[in-house]
Short mmCIF file of C-alpha atoms in Angstrom, two decimals:
data_model
loop_
_atom_site.label_atom_id
_atom_site.label_comp_id
_atom_site.label_asym_id
_atom_site.label_seq_id
_atom_site.Cartn_x
_atom_site.Cartn_y
_atom_site.Cartn_z
CA MET F 202 0.00 0.00 0.00
CA VAL F 203 1.68 3.19 -1.10
CA TYR F 204 -1.06 5.81 -1.07
CA CYS F 205 -4.61 6.27 0.13
CA ILE F 206 -7.68 8.33 -0.65
CA ASN F 207 -10.66 8.84 1.67
CA THR F 208 -13.81 10.45 0.27
CA VAL F 209 -16.16 9.60 3.16
CA GLY F 210 -17.76 12.69 4.63
CA THR F 211 -17.12 16.27 3.71
CA ARG F 212 -13.31 16.31 3.66
CA LEU F 213 -11.21 14.62 0.97
CA TYR F 214 -7.94 13.04 2.12
CA LYS F 215 -5.16 12.05 -0.28
CA GLY F 216 -1.73 11.01 0.94
CA THR F 217 0.60 8.47 2.48
CA ASN F 218 -0.87 8.43 6.02
CA LEU F 219 -2.57 5.06 5.61
CA GLY F 220 -4.28 5.47 9.00
CA SER F 221 -6.49 8.09 7.35
CA CYS F 222 -8.05 5.33 5.25
CA ASP F 223 -8.42 2.51 7.81
CA ASP F 224 -10.69 -0.32 6.71
CA ARG F 225 -12.62 -1.02 9.90
CA ASN F 226 -15.08 -3.19 7.96
CA GLY F 227 -12.34 -5.51 6.68
CA HIS F 228 -13.73 -6.37 3.26
CA GLY F 229 -11.40 -4.15 1.24
CA THR F 230 -8.36 -5.36 3.17
CA HIS F 231 -9.37 -8.98 2.58
CA VAL F 232 -9.72 -8.44 -1.18
CA ALA F 233 -6.45 -6.46 -1.32
CA GLY F 234 -4.70 -9.41 0.33
CA ILE F 235 -6.01 -11.79 -2.32
CA ILE F 236 -4.65 -9.45 -4.97
CA ALA F 237 -1.34 -8.36 -3.50
CA ALA F 238 -0.19 -10.46 -0.51
CA SER F 239 3.62 -10.55 -0.49
CA LEU F 240 5.50 -13.46 -2.01
CA ASP F 241 7.66 -14.01 1.10
CA ASN F 242 7.13 -17.68 2.05
CA VAL F 243 4.93 -16.57 4.98
CA GLY F 244 1.21 -17.27 4.80
CA VAL F 245 -0.35 -16.86 1.38
CA ALA F 246 0.78 -15.20 -1.82
CA GLY F 247 -1.42 -12.81 -3.76
CA GLU F 248 -2.29 -13.07 -7.43
CA ALA F 249 -0.10 -10.03 -8.17
CA PRO F 250 2.34 -9.79 -5.24
CA LYS F 251 4.45 -6.99 -6.75
CA VAL F 252 1.58 -4.64 -7.58
CA LYS F 253 1.33 -1.25 -5.88
CA LEU F 254 -2.02 -0.56 -4.27
CA ILE F 255 -3.91 2.64 -3.64
CA ALA F 256 -6.44 2.25 -0.83
CA VAL F 257 -9.60 4.20 -1.59
CA LYS F 258 -12.12 4.44 1.25
CA VAL F 259 -15.52 5.42 -0.14
CA LEU F 260 -17.87 3.81 2.40
CA SER F 261 -18.32 4.20 6.16
CA ASP F 262 -16.97 1.66 8.64
CA SER F 263 -20.35 -0.10 8.50
CA GLY F 264 -20.14 -0.43 4.71
CA SER F 265 -22.74 2.17 3.78
CA GLY F 266 -22.38 5.47 1.99
CA TYR F 267 -23.30 7.73 -0.87
CA TYR F 268 -22.95 7.37 -4.63
CA SER F 269 -21.25 10.77 -4.69
CA ASP F 270 -18.45 9.53 -2.37
CA ILE F 271 -17.96 6.44 -4.54
CA ALA F 272 -17.84 8.59 -7.68
CA GLU F 273 -15.30 10.93 -6.10
CA GLY F 274 -13.18 7.92 -5.10
CA ILE F 275 -13.18 6.62 -8.67
CA ILE F 276 -12.17 10.02 -10.05
CA GLU F 277 -9.39 10.52 -7.50
CA ALA F 278 -8.04 6.98 -7.98
CA VAL F 279 -7.83 7.40 -11.75
CA LYS F 280 -6.24 10.84 -11.35
CA ALA F 281 -3.69 9.24 -8.97
CA GLY F 282 -2.72 6.75 -11.68
CA ALA F 283 -4.81 3.67 -10.84
CA ALA F 284 -4.99 1.45 -13.91
CA ILE F 285 -7.31 -1.17 -12.41
CA LEU F 286 -10.20 -0.40 -10.07
CA SER F 287 -11.52 -3.27 -7.93
CA MET F 288 -14.86 -2.56 -6.28
CA SER F 289 -17.49 -4.52 -4.35
CA LEU F 290 -20.70 -2.51 -4.37
CA GLY F 291 -24.40 -2.92 -3.94
CA GLY F 292 -27.19 -0.42 -3.69
CA PRO F 293 -30.91 0.11 -3.79
CA SER F 294 -31.11 1.72 -7.22
CA ASP F 295 -29.38 2.57 -10.47
CA SER F 296 -27.19 5.66 -10.28
CA SER F 297 -26.59 7.98 -13.22
CA VAL F 298 -23.68 9.48 -11.25
CA LEU F 299 -21.92 6.09 -11.07
CA ARG F 300 -22.77 5.31 -14.68
CA ASP F 301 -21.27 8.62 -15.83
CA VAL F 302 -18.11 8.33 -13.71
CA SER F 303 -17.64 4.71 -14.78
CA TYR F 304 -17.77 5.77 -18.42
CA TRP F 305 -15.30 8.59 -17.70
CA ALA F 306 -12.90 6.13 -16.01
CA TYR F 307 -13.23 3.82 -19.02
CA GLN F 308 -12.38 6.71 -21.35
CA GLN F 309 -9.24 7.33 -19.25
CA GLY F 310 -8.18 3.69 -19.82
CA ALA F 311 -9.01 2.36 -16.35
CA VAL F 312 -10.15 -1.27 -16.16
CA GLN F 313 -13.02 -1.68 -13.70
CA VAL F 314 -13.65 -4.99 -11.94
CA LEU F 315 -16.80 -5.17 -9.84
CA ALA F 316 -18.63 -7.56 -7.60
CA ALA F 317 -22.16 -6.30 -7.20
CA GLY F 318 -24.72 -7.44 -4.66
CA ASN F 319 -22.48 -10.22 -3.31
#
């Protein structure tokens, strides 16, 4: 983990203080481990152990939030150089905001991988 972005609430955080993006829910950390766990003969190895990750916190500690925070997280991640966006999302309705930002990210060359609804 080299950088983090937190869009939850009214103040955007971008930087290297990873404590500002703590995953108190655990889901994002679990998925990041599957992707990037170190190849060090301890525990498990990730699918891409040499990849650099950007943690992007877009939901509250309970796993809920706003489409606008998710959209801002996508924009900031792409602007920070993220080439692949991995997201697990679910929601009560279709969102034109997410549809528009997803198309924008696609136009920037970002690959988006999503698990929806679990």
